[in-house]
PDB file of C-alpha atoms in Angstrom:
ATOM      1  CA  MET A1268      66.377  76.343  68.133  1.00  0.00           C
ATOM      2  CA  ASN A1269      69.899  77.247  69.032  1.00  0.00           C
ATOM      3  CA  ARG A1270      70.893  79.842  71.869  1.00  0.00           C
ATOM      4  CA  ASN A1271      70.934  83.241  69.374  1.00  0.00           C
ATOM      5  CA  VAL A1272      67.629  81.911  67.573  1.00  0.00           C
ATOM      6  CA  ALA A1273      66.090  81.669  71.043  1.00  0.00           C
ATOM      7  CA  ARG A1274      67.389  85.189  72.525  1.00  0.00           C
ATOM      8  CA  ALA A1275      66.083  86.388  69.385  1.00  0.00           C
ATOM      9  CA  VAL A1276      62.473  85.061  69.769  1.00  0.00           C
ATOM     10  CA  SER A1277      62.418  86.017  73.550  1.00  0.00           C
ATOM     11  CA  ASN A1278      63.609  89.685  72.695  1.00  0.00           C
ATOM     12  CA  SER A1279      60.648  89.207  70.149  1.00  0.00           C
ATOM     13  CA  LEU A1280      58.253  88.129  72.782  1.00  0.00           C
ATOM     14  CA  MET A1281      59.614  90.965  75.041  1.00  0.00           C
ATOM     15  CA  LYS A1282      58.156  93.255  73.208  1.00  0.00           C
ATOM     16  CA  THR A1283      54.717  92.053  72.732  1.00  0.00           C
ATOM     17  CA  LEU A1284      54.416  91.608  76.467  1.00  0.00           C
ATOM     18  CA  TYR A1285      55.518  95.397  77.404  1.00  0.00           C
ATOM     19  CA  LYS A1286      53.019  96.750  75.285  1.00  0.00           C
ATOM     20  CA  SER A1287      50.590  96.777  77.936  1.00  0.00           C
ATOM     21  CA  ASN A1288      48.553  99.912  76.778  1.00  0.00           C
ATOM     22  CA  GLN A1289      47.663  98.068  73.977  1.00  0.00           C
ATOM     23  CA  ILE A1290      44.319  96.866  72.785  1.00  0.00           C
ATOM     24  CA  GLY A1291      42.267  94.461  71.100  1.00  0.00           C
ATOM     25  CA  LYS A1292      44.190  91.329  69.760  1.00  0.00           C
ATOM     26  CA  LYS A1293      47.308  92.005  71.030  1.00  0.00           C
ATOM     27  CA  GLN A1294      46.669  92.821  74.469  1.00  0.00           C
ATOM     28  CA  ASN A1295      45.091  89.328  74.466  1.00  0.00           C
ATOM     29  CA  VAL A1296      48.098  87.616  72.967  1.00  0.00           C
ATOM     30  CA  ARG A1297      49.910  89.387  75.717  1.00  0.00           C
ATOM     31  CA  ARG A1298      47.639  88.039  78.458  1.00  0.00           C
ATOM     32  CA  SER A1299      47.379  84.475  76.715  1.00  0.00           C
ATOM     33  CA  MET A1300      51.415  84.612  76.943  1.00  0.00           C
ATOM     34  CA  LEU A1301      51.472  85.878  80.841  1.00  0.00           C
ATOM     35  CA  GLN A1302      49.359  82.781  81.680  1.00  0.00           C
ATOM     36  CA  THR A1303      51.401  80.419  79.789  1.00  0.00           C
ATOM     37  CA  ILE A1304      54.451  81.631  81.752  1.00  0.00           C
ATOM     38  CA  ARG A1305      52.961  81.594  85.026  1.00  0.00           C
ATOM     39  CA  ASN A1306      51.595  77.983  84.565  1.00  0.00           C
ATOM     40  CA  MET A1307      55.254  77.202  83.253  1.00  0.00           C
ATOM     41  CA  CYS A1308      56.838  78.602  86.457  1.00  0.00           C
ATOM     42  CA  LYS A1309      54.304  76.668  89.017  1.00  0.00           C
ATOM     43  CA  SER A1310      55.906  74.098  90.897  1.00  0.00           C
ATOM     44  CA  SER A1311      53.405  71.177  89.807  1.00  0.00           C
ATOM     45  CA  PRO A1312      50.947  72.397  87.290  1.00  0.00           C
ATOM     46  CA  GLU A1313      48.640  70.146  84.988  1.00  0.00           C
ATOM     47  CA  GLY A1314      50.578  69.296  81.665  1.00  0.00           C
ATOM     48  CA  HIS A1315      53.784  70.621  83.328  1.00  0.00           C
ATOM     49  CA  VAL A1316      56.724  71.309  80.964  1.00  0.00           C
ATOM     50  CA  GLU A1317      60.690  70.820  81.868  1.00  0.00           C
ATOM     51  CA  ILE A1318      62.061  73.684  82.546  1.00  0.00           C
ATOM     52  CA  ASP A1319      65.020  74.599  79.944  1.00  0.00           C
ATOM     53  CA  GLU A1320      67.189  77.426  78.545  1.00  0.00           C
ATOM     54  CA  HIS A1321      64.681  78.635  76.192  1.00  0.00           C
ATOM     55  CA  LEU A1322      62.545  79.589  79.095  1.00  0.00           C
ATOM     56  CA  THR A1323      65.348  80.794  81.557  1.00  0.00           C
ATOM     57  CA  GLU A1324      66.261  82.885  78.296  1.00  0.00           C
ATOM     58  CA  VAL A1325      62.734  84.265  78.447  1.00  0.00           C
ATOM     59  CA  LEU A1326      62.647  84.926  82.408  1.00  0.00           C
ATOM     60  CA  THR A1327      66.190  86.394  82.313  1.00  0.00           C
ATOM     61  CA  SER A1328      64.955  88.947  79.862  1.00  0.00           C
ATOM     62  CA  CYS A1329      62.159  89.836  81.642  1.00  0.00           C
ATOM     63  CA  TYR A1330      63.611  90.524  84.985  1.00  0.00           C
ATOM     64  CA  GLU A1331      66.819  92.311  83.252  1.00  0.00           C
ATOM     65  CA  LYS A1332      64.218  94.771  81.584  1.00  0.00           C
ATOM     66  CA  GLN A1333      62.543  95.326  85.601  1.00  0.00           C
ATOM     67  CA  LEU A1334      65.919  95.664  86.831  1.00  0.00           C
ATOM     68  CA  ILE A1335      67.055  98.592  84.420  1.00  0.00           C
ATOM     69  CA  LYS A1336      63.581  99.987  84.375  1.00  0.00           C
ATOM     70  CA  SER A1337      63.584 100.490  88.148  1.00  0.00           C
ATOM     71  CA  THR A1338      66.911 101.235  88.759  1.00  0.00           C
ATOM     72  CA  ARG A1339      67.483 105.294  86.982  1.00  0.00           C
ATOM     73  CA  ASN A1340      66.546 107.269  90.261  1.00  0.00           C
ATOM     74  CA  LYS A1341      70.271 108.978  90.753  1.00  0.00           C
ATOM     75  CA  ASP A1342      68.954 112.276  92.156  1.00  0.00           C
ATOM     76  CA  ILE A1343      71.346 113.909  95.013  1.00  0.00           C
ATOM     77  CA  GLU A1344      69.043 113.657  98.043  1.00  0.00           C
ATOM     78  CA  ARG A1345      69.095 109.845  97.534  1.00  0.00           C
ATOM     79  CA  GLN A1346      72.581 109.602  97.497  1.00  0.00           C
ATOM     80  CA  LEU A1347      72.956 111.918 100.872  1.00  0.00           C
ATOM     81  CA  ASP A1348      70.391 109.919 102.417  1.00  0.00           C
ATOM     82  CA  ALA A1349      72.579 106.844 101.743  1.00  0.00           C
ATOM     83  CA  PHE A1350      75.533 108.430 102.615  1.00  0.00           C
ATOM     84  CA  LEU A1351      74.215 108.984 106.238  1.00  0.00           C
ATOM     85  CA  ILE A1352      72.948 105.562 106.582  1.00  0.00           C
ATOM     86  CA  ARG A1353      76.409 103.898 105.890  1.00  0.00           C
ATOM     87  CA  ASN A1354      78.364 106.259 108.012  1.00  0.00           C
ATOM     88  CA  SER A1355      75.824 106.456 111.015  1.00  0.00           C
ATOM     89  CA  LYS A1356      76.520 103.932 113.742  1.00  0.00           C
ATOM     90  CA  SER A1357      72.953 103.540 114.725  1.00  0.00           C
ATOM     91  CA  LEU A1358      70.550 100.470 114.166  1.00  0.00           C
ATOM     92  CA  ASN A1359      67.618 102.637 114.236  1.00  0.00           C
ATOM     93  CA  LEU A1360      68.235 105.017 111.042  1.00  0.00           C
ATOM     94  CA  ASN A1361      65.930 104.117 108.402  1.00  0.00           C
ATOM     95  CA  THR A1362      66.051 105.590 104.980  1.00  0.00           C
ATOM     96  CA  ASN A1363      63.571 108.669 103.676  1.00  0.00           C
ATOM     97  CA  PHE A1364      63.256 107.049 100.568  1.00  0.00           C
ATOM     98  CA  ARG A1365      61.540 103.704  98.909  1.00  0.00           C
ATOM     99  CA  PRO A1366      63.751 101.156  97.125  1.00  0.00           C
ATOM    100  CA  SER A1367      63.583 101.042  93.430  1.00  0.00           C
ATOM    101  CA  LEU A1368      64.199  97.594  92.986  1.00  0.00           C
ATOM    102  CA  ASN A1369      61.983  94.895  93.376  1.00  0.00           C
ATOM    103  CA  PRO A1370      63.083  91.935  95.827  1.00  0.00           C
ATOM    104  CA  GLU A1371      61.014  89.499  94.218  1.00  0.00           C
ATOM    105  CA  VAL A1372      62.501  89.792  90.900  1.00  0.00           C
ATOM    106  CA  LEU A1373      65.757  90.141  92.474  1.00  0.00           C
ATOM    107  CA  GLN A1374      65.037  86.949  94.223  1.00  0.00           C
ATOM    108  CA  ALA A1375      64.209  85.339  90.621  1.00  0.00           C
ATOM    109  CA  MET A1376      67.492  86.545  89.156  1.00  0.00           C
ATOM    110  CA  LEU A1377      69.251  84.549  92.062  1.00  0.00           C
ATOM    111  CA  ASN A1378      67.228  81.269  91.374  1.00  0.00           C
ATOM    112  CA  LEU A1379      67.565  81.460  87.798  1.00  0.00           C
ATOM    113  CA  LYS A1380      71.399  81.456  89.080  1.00  0.00           C
ATOM    114  CA  HIS A1381      71.904  84.509  86.756  1.00  0.00           C
ATOM    115  CA  ASP A1382      75.230  86.260  86.930  1.00  0.00           C
ATOM    116  CA  ILE A1383      73.337  89.776  87.818  1.00  0.00           C
ATOM    117  CA  VAL A1384      75.028  92.496  85.853  1.00  0.00           C
ATOM    118  CA  PHE A1385      73.521  95.275  87.410  1.00  0.00           C
ATOM    119  CA  SER A1386      75.172  94.831  90.783  1.00  0.00           C
ATOM    120  CA  GLU A1387      76.160  98.746  90.613  1.00  0.00           C
ATOM    121  CA  ASN A1388      72.639  99.672  90.760  1.00  0.00           C
ATOM    122  CA  ILE A1389      72.066  96.580  93.258  1.00  0.00           C
ATOM    123  CA  THR A1390      74.440  97.913  95.262  1.00  0.00           C
ATOM    124  CA  LYS A1391      73.183 101.443  95.641  1.00  0.00           C
ATOM    125  CA  ASP A1392      69.524 100.063  96.163  1.00  0.00           C
ATOM    126  CA  ILE A1393      70.058  97.883  99.140  1.00  0.00           C
ATOM    127  CA  ILE A1394      71.180 100.641 101.419  1.00  0.00           C
ATOM    128  CA  HIS A1395      67.073 101.883 100.996  1.00  0.00           C
ATOM    129  CA  TRP A1396      65.614  98.700 101.929  1.00  0.00           C
ATOM    130  CA  ASN A1397      63.587  97.873 104.643  1.00  0.00           C
ATOM    131  CA  ILE A1398      64.790  95.011 106.735  1.00  0.00           C
ATOM    132  CA  ASP A1399      61.561  94.732 108.801  1.00  0.00           C
ATOM    133  CA  ASP A1400      60.005  93.679 105.395  1.00  0.00           C
ATOM    134  CA  GLN A1401      60.147  90.085 105.101  1.00  0.00           C
ATOM    135  CA  LYS A1402      60.757  89.640 101.436  1.00  0.00           C
ATOM    136  CA  SER A1403      63.781  92.138 101.580  1.00  0.00           C
ATOM    137  CA  ARG A1404      65.158  90.450 104.409  1.00  0.00           C
ATOM    138  CA  MET A1405      64.966  86.946 103.049  1.00  0.00           C
ATOM    139  CA  VAL A1406      66.573  88.320  99.668  1.00  0.00           C
ATOM    140  CA  LEU A1407      69.660  90.249 102.008  1.00  0.00           C
ATOM    141  CA  GLN A1408      69.717  86.793 103.498  1.00  0.00           C
ATOM    142  CA  ASN A1409      70.525  84.810 100.130  1.00  0.00           C
ATOM    143  CA  LEU A1410      72.735  87.330  98.948  1.00  0.00           C
ATOM    144  CA  TRP A1411      74.870  87.250 102.362  1.00  0.00           C
ATOM    145  CA  ASN A1412      75.096  83.538 101.863  1.00  0.00           C
ATOM    146  CA  GLY A1413      75.385  83.568  98.034  1.00  0.00           C
ATOM    147  CA  ASP A1414      78.442  82.741  95.840  1.00  0.00           C
ATOM    148  CA  LEU A1415      78.290  85.406  93.428  1.00  0.00           C
ATOM    149  CA  LYS A1416      81.098  87.977  92.753  1.00  0.00           C
ATOM    150  CA  HIS A1417      80.421  91.812  93.565  1.00  0.00           C
ATOM    151  CA  LYS A1418      82.707  94.687  94.512  1.00  0.00           C
ATOM    152  CA  THR A1419      83.282  95.003  97.978  1.00  0.00           C
ATOM    153  CA  SER A1420      80.805  97.960  98.184  1.00  0.00           C
ATOM    154  CA  PHE A1421      78.083  95.487  97.565  1.00  0.00           C
ATOM    155  CA  TYR A1422      79.046  93.258 100.850  1.00  0.00           C
ATOM    156  CA  ASP A1423      79.703  96.686 102.743  1.00  0.00           C
ATOM    157  CA  ASN A1424      75.889  97.798 102.120  1.00  0.00           C
ATOM    158  CA  VAL A1425      74.548  94.134 102.718  1.00  0.00           C
ATOM    159  CA  SER A1426      76.819  94.152 106.049  1.00  0.00           C
ATOM    160  CA  ILE A1427      75.365  97.333 107.283  1.00  0.00           C
ATOM    161  CA  LYS A1428      71.300  96.536 106.621  1.00  0.00           C
ATOM    162  CA  MET A1429      72.590  92.769 108.425  1.00  0.00           C
ATOM    163  CA  LYS A1430      74.087  94.581 111.394  1.00  0.00           C
ATOM    164  CA  SER A1431      71.236  93.615 113.691  1.00  0.00           C
ATOM    165  CA  LYS A1432      71.644  89.865 112.136  1.00  0.00           C
ATOM    166  CA  LEU A1433      75.564  89.783 112.808  1.00  0.00           C
ATOM    167  CA  GLU A1434      74.988  90.957 116.653  1.00  0.00           C
ATOM    168  CA  SER A1435      72.713  88.249 117.119  1.00  0.00           C
ATOM    169  CA  VAL A1436      74.804  85.849 115.721  1.00  0.00           C
ATOM    170  CA  LEU A1437      78.156  87.463 117.961  1.00  0.00           C
ATOM    171  CA  LEU A1438      75.480  87.125 121.104  1.00  0.00           C
ATOM    172  CA  ASN A1439      74.552  83.718 120.554  1.00  0.00           C
ATOM    173  CA  ILE A1440      78.416  82.709 120.181  1.00  0.00           C
ATOM    174  CA  SER A1441      79.460  84.416 123.271  1.00  0.00           C
ATOM    175  CA  CYS A1442      76.575  82.452 125.096  1.00  0.00           C
ATOM    176  CA  ARG A1443      77.924  79.506 124.066  1.00  0.00           C
ATOM    177  CA  LEU A1444      81.088  79.998 125.105  1.00  0.00           C
ATOM    178  CA  PHE A1445      80.293  81.040 128.688  1.00  0.00           C
ATOM    179  CA  GLU A1446      78.448  77.739 129.267  1.00  0.00           C
ATOM    180  CA  ASN A1447      81.600  75.821 127.719  1.00  0.00           C
ATOM    181  CA  SER A1448      84.584  77.350 126.947  1.00  0.00           C
ATOM    182  CA  ARG A1449      85.682  74.461 124.658  1.00  0.00           C
ATOM    183  CA  GLU A1450      82.994  74.811 122.165  1.00  0.00           C
ATOM    184  CA  THR A1451      85.431  77.256 120.346  1.00  0.00           C
ATOM    185  CA  GLU A1452      86.321  74.403 117.722  1.00  0.00           C
ATOM    186  CA  LYS A1453      83.003  73.208 117.098  1.00  0.00           C
ATOM    187  CA  LEU A1454      82.039  77.156 116.259  1.00  0.00           C
ATOM    188  CA  PHE A1455      84.452  77.303 113.375  1.00  0.00           C
ATOM    189  CA  LEU A1456      83.131  74.496 111.535  1.00  0.00           C
ATOM    190  CA  GLU A1457      79.655  75.756 111.398  1.00  0.00           C
ATOM    191  CA  SER A1458      78.543  77.200 108.396  1.00  0.00           C
ATOM    192  CA  GLU A1459      77.014  80.573 109.843  1.00  0.00           C
ATOM    193  CA  LEU A1460      80.447  81.475 111.321  1.00  0.00           C
ATOM    194  CA  ILE A1461      82.043  80.209 107.904  1.00  0.00           C
ATOM    195  CA  SER A1462      80.088  82.921 106.160  1.00  0.00           C
ATOM    196  CA  LEU A1463      80.943  85.813 108.689  1.00  0.00           C
ATOM    197  CA  ILE A1464      84.320  85.065 108.479  1.00  0.00           C
ATOM    198  CA  LYS A1465      84.239  85.435 104.765  1.00  0.00           C
ATOM    199  CA  ASN A1466      82.067  88.420 104.152  1.00  0.00           C
ATOM    200  CA  CYS A1467      84.446  89.807 107.084  1.00  0.00           C
ATOM    201  CA  SER A1468      87.671  89.220 104.844  1.00  0.00           C
ATOM    202  CA  ILE A1469      86.078  90.794 102.218  1.00  0.00           C
ATOM    203  CA  SER A1470      84.178  93.726 103.580  1.00  0.00           C
ATOM    204  CA  ALA A1471      85.624  96.513 105.730  1.00  0.00           C
ATOM    205  CA  GLU A1472      82.642  97.686 106.984  1.00  0.00           C
ATOM    206  CA  CYS A1473      81.490  93.933 108.026  1.00  0.00           C
ATOM    207  CA  PHE A1474      85.052  93.214 109.748  1.00  0.00           C
ATOM    208  CA  GLN A1475      84.802  96.715 111.669  1.00  0.00           C
ATOM    209  CA  ILE A1476      80.699  95.987 112.753  1.00  0.00           C
ATOM    210  CA  CYS A1477      81.709  92.321 113.799  1.00  0.00           C
ATOM    211  CA  THR A1478      85.275  93.712 115.823  1.00  0.00           C
ATOM    212  CA  ARG A1479      83.057  96.557 117.639  1.00  0.00           C
ATOM    213  CA  ILE A1480      80.673  93.940 118.942  1.00  0.00           C
ATOM    214  CA  LEU A1481      83.122  91.561 120.085  1.00  0.00           C
ATOM    215  CA  ASN A1482      85.196  94.546 121.729  1.00  0.00           C
ATOM    216  CA  THR A1483      82.298  95.220 123.528  1.00  0.00           C
ATOM    217  CA  LEU A1484      81.701  91.674 124.504  1.00  0.00           C
ATOM    218  CA  PHE A1485      85.241  91.445 125.912  1.00  0.00           C
ATOM    219  CA  ILE A1486      85.309  94.809 127.896  1.00  0.00           C
ATOM    220  CA  LEU A1487      81.730  94.086 129.380  1.00  0.00           C
ATOM    221  CA  THR A1488      82.386  90.373 130.162  1.00  0.00           C
ATOM    222  CA  ASN A1489      85.737  91.963 132.541  1.00  0.00           C
ATOM    223  CA  PHE A1490      87.948  90.299 129.776  1.00  0.00           C
ATOM    224  CA  ASN A1491      86.712  86.748 129.796  1.00  0.00           C
ATOM    225  CA  THR A1492      89.186  84.387 128.640  1.00  0.00           C
ATOM    226  CA  SER A1493      86.695  82.326 126.445  1.00  0.00           C
ATOM    227  CA  ILE A1494      85.693  85.235 124.518  1.00  0.00           C
ATOM    228  CA  GLY A1495      89.334  86.778 124.055  1.00  0.00           C
ATOM    229  CA  LYS A1496      90.531  83.341 122.887  1.00  0.00           C
ATOM    230  CA  PHE A1497      87.699  83.081 120.366  1.00  0.00           C
ATOM    231  CA  ILE A1498      88.374  87.061 119.089  1.00  0.00           C
ATOM    232  CA  LEU A1499      92.168  85.997 118.193  1.00  0.00           C
ATOM    233  CA  SER A1500      91.113  82.666 116.188  1.00  0.00           C
ATOM    234  CA  PHE A1501      88.297  84.753 114.574  1.00  0.00           C
ATOM    235  CA  ILE A1502      90.978  87.209 113.503  1.00  0.00           C
ATOM    236  CA  GLN A1503      93.253  84.882 112.499  1.00  0.00           C
ATOM    237  CA  ASP A1504      91.032  83.089 110.332  1.00  0.00           C
ATOM    238  CA  ILE A1505      89.992  86.156 108.883  1.00  0.00           C
ATOM    239  CA  LYS A1506      93.415  86.976 108.304  1.00  0.00           C
ATOM    240  CA  LEU A1507      93.893  83.959 106.090  1.00  0.00           C
ATOM    241  CA  LYS A1508      91.418  84.576 103.957  1.00  0.00           C
ATOM    242  CA  ALA A1509      91.600  88.336 103.225  1.00  0.00           C
ATOM    243  CA  ARG A1510      92.415  89.324  99.731  1.00  0.00           C
ATOM    244  CA  LEU A1511      95.269  91.379 100.570  1.00  0.00           C
ATOM    245  CA  THR A1512      96.979  92.712 104.010  1.00  0.00           C
ATOM    246  CA  ILE A1513      94.489  92.553 106.855  1.00  0.00           C
ATOM    247  CA  SER A1514      95.504  96.054 107.922  1.00  0.00           C
ATOM    248  CA  ILE A1515      93.082  97.525 105.161  1.00  0.00           C
ATOM    249  CA  LEU A1516      90.027  96.061 106.881  1.00  0.00           C
ATOM    250  CA  TYR A1517      90.486  98.286 109.799  1.00  0.00           C
ATOM    251  CA  PRO A1518      89.472 102.060 110.254  1.00  0.00           C
ATOM    252  CA  ILE A1519      91.705 104.739 108.810  1.00  0.00           C
ATOM    253  CA  SER A1520      92.646 106.002 112.018  1.00  0.00           C
ATOM    254  CA  VAL A1521      94.263 102.754 113.075  1.00  0.00           C
ATOM    255  CA  SER A1522      95.291 100.884 109.954  1.00  0.00           C
ATOM    256  CA  ASN A1523      98.721 102.260 109.962  1.00  0.00           C
ATOM    257  CA  LEU A1524      99.377 101.057 113.392  1.00  0.00           C
ATOM    258  CA  VAL A1525      97.874  97.476 112.855  1.00  0.00           C
ATOM    259  CA  THR A1526     100.671  97.276 109.940  1.00  0.00           C
ATOM    260  CA  ILE A1527     102.827  97.736 112.687  1.00  0.00           C
ATOM    261  CA  LEU A1528     101.628  95.517 114.962  1.00  0.00           C
ATOM    262  CA  ASP A1529     100.894  92.638 112.115  1.00  0.00           C
ATOM    263  CA  LEU A1530     104.850  92.085 111.563  1.00  0.00           C
ATOM    264  CA  ASN A1531     106.251  88.877 113.376  1.00  0.00           C
ATOM    265  CA  LEU A1532     109.149  90.460 115.732  1.00  0.00           C
ATOM    266  CA  ASP A1533     111.101  87.029 115.738  1.00  0.00           C
ATOM    267  CA  GLU A1534     112.139  88.226 112.339  1.00  0.00           C
ATOM    268  CA  LEU A1535     113.991  91.271 112.912  1.00  0.00           C
ATOM    269  CA  ASP A1536     117.527  91.487 114.158  1.00  0.00           C
ATOM    270  CA  TYR A1537     117.839  92.862 117.949  1.00  0.00           C
ATOM    271  CA  SER A1538     119.008  96.382 116.981  1.00  0.00           C
ATOM    272  CA  VAL A1539     116.349  96.886 114.514  1.00  0.00           C
ATOM    273  CA  ARG A1540     113.634  94.927 116.747  1.00  0.00           C
ATOM    274  CA  GLU A1541     114.444  97.470 119.626  1.00  0.00           C
ATOM    275  CA  THR A1542     113.814 100.209 117.362  1.00  0.00           C
ATOM    276  CA  TYR A1543     110.457  99.018 115.854  1.00  0.00           C
ATOM    277  CA  VAL A1544     109.150  98.139 119.533  1.00  0.00           C
ATOM    278  CA  LYS A1545     109.829 101.738 120.625  1.00  0.00           C
ATOM    279  CA  LEU A1546     107.900 103.040 117.470  1.00  0.00           C
ATOM    280  CA  ALA A1547     105.169 100.580 118.115  1.00  0.00           C
ATOM    281  CA  LYS A1548     104.907 101.420 121.715  1.00  0.00           C
ATOM    282  CA  LYS A1549     104.835 105.662 120.970  1.00  0.00           C
ATOM    283  CA  HIS A1550     102.014 104.963 118.517  1.00  0.00           C
ATOM    284  CA  LEU A1551     100.065 102.700 121.149  1.00  0.00           C
ATOM    285  CA  LYS A1552     100.362 105.229 123.751  1.00  0.00           C
ATOM    286  CA  CYS A1553      98.906 108.169 121.477  1.00  0.00           C
ATOM    287  CA  LEU A1554      95.994 105.994 121.037  1.00  0.00           C
ATOM    288  CA  HIS A1555      95.784 104.813 124.515  1.00  0.00           C
ATOM    289  CA  LYS A1556      94.861 108.594 125.082  1.00  0.00           C
ATOM    290  CA  LYS A1557      92.565 108.961 122.280  1.00  0.00           C
ATOM    291  CA  SER A1558      90.708 105.813 122.871  1.00  0.00           C
ATOM    292  CA  GLU A1559      91.284 103.007 125.387  1.00  0.00           C
ATOM    293  CA  ASN A1560      88.351 100.733 123.902  1.00  0.00           C
ATOM    294  CA  GLU A1561      90.341 100.904 120.591  1.00  0.00           C
ATOM    295  CA  LEU A1562      93.802 100.064 122.298  1.00  0.00           C
ATOM    296  CA  ILE A1563      92.033  96.785 124.025  1.00  0.00           C
ATOM    297  CA  MET A1564      90.555  95.806 120.464  1.00  0.00           C
ATOM    298  CA  LEU A1565      94.033  96.013 118.926  1.00  0.00           C
ATOM    299  CA  LEU A1566      96.062  94.382 122.014  1.00  0.00           C
ATOM    300  CA  SER A1567      93.014  91.488 121.857  1.00  0.00           C
ATOM    301  CA  HIS A1568      93.886  91.106 118.281  1.00  0.00           C
ATOM    302  CA  PHE A1569      97.417  90.993 118.141  1.00  0.00           C
ATOM    303  CA  PRO A1570      98.087  90.098 122.363  1.00  0.00           C
ATOM    304  CA  GLN A1571     101.867  89.312 121.740  1.00  0.00           C
ATOM    305  CA  TRP A1572     102.586  93.220 122.181  1.00  0.00           C
ATOM    306  CA  PHE A1573     100.333  92.946 125.429  1.00  0.00           C
ATOM    307  CA  ASN A1574     103.407  92.460 127.351  1.00  0.00           C
ATOM    308  CA  ILE A1575     105.782  94.434 125.597  1.00  0.00           C
ATOM    309  CA  TYR A1576     103.316  97.848 125.856  1.00  0.00           C
ATOM    310  CA  PHE A1577     103.157  97.261 129.314  1.00  0.00           C
ATOM    311  CA  ASP A1578     106.535  96.055 130.366  1.00  0.00           C
ATOM    312  CA  ASP A1579     107.419  99.589 131.652  1.00  0.00           C
TER     313      ASP A1579
END
């Protein structure tokens, strides 16, 4: 069968499969079809047939219908609950709502290498997932490491749910740096950190979670040199991979100042440079009064400004 005929047949089969309240012969046909599909999906069943695009078409249609069916809940309270989770800095804040999506269905779509067209619904649902649930946690990990193309909000929500994992990764990196300060170059060749940098370059939420953790470690270790070098390399790598200017990844409260600090002063004429530095120091002093921790963070990201800021 060609692709169009296969699609028509699969749609016809789906109509039969979803008439679960039918009785008699139609119900028996439905059960027989489901059993056949189960047998075909086993890893090594007796009389196993090779999976081809026709079976994939049937499975994809089934999973798409499941996703559409389970993502129609758009009540206001659910949206407000999601808003609170996104804007809370606590690791212990959990949703009051059950997720709509079945993680097993979503995982099946990922296994089929399907370009998921319901990313908007998935994005809204992920925030309600329970990371203590093993199935949900495994799907989140696969989404985190995947190469699927989604909107930034998708990666933001995945990052929020992966917050404890991000903390664990960065703590392990810090421990390795304490044991051997020469580990820095090797770290940036490892897949776990490569994946983290990639997602930080896409998601402001991921970037801010990681930079807050690293800044806390930097302060608590009394400005450890190895941690400081790692932070600088980490920011430089993200800057190279960022879709736009790196300033959009920072909190709104400091994004304008980041734009100023990110400029190469050597490219400016002396007179312009003096005026520019004076303006930057004025904003840095204001930040210093509001939040010393944020000042430390920015100076660790842009260390060329350290001596300039403290020269007087």
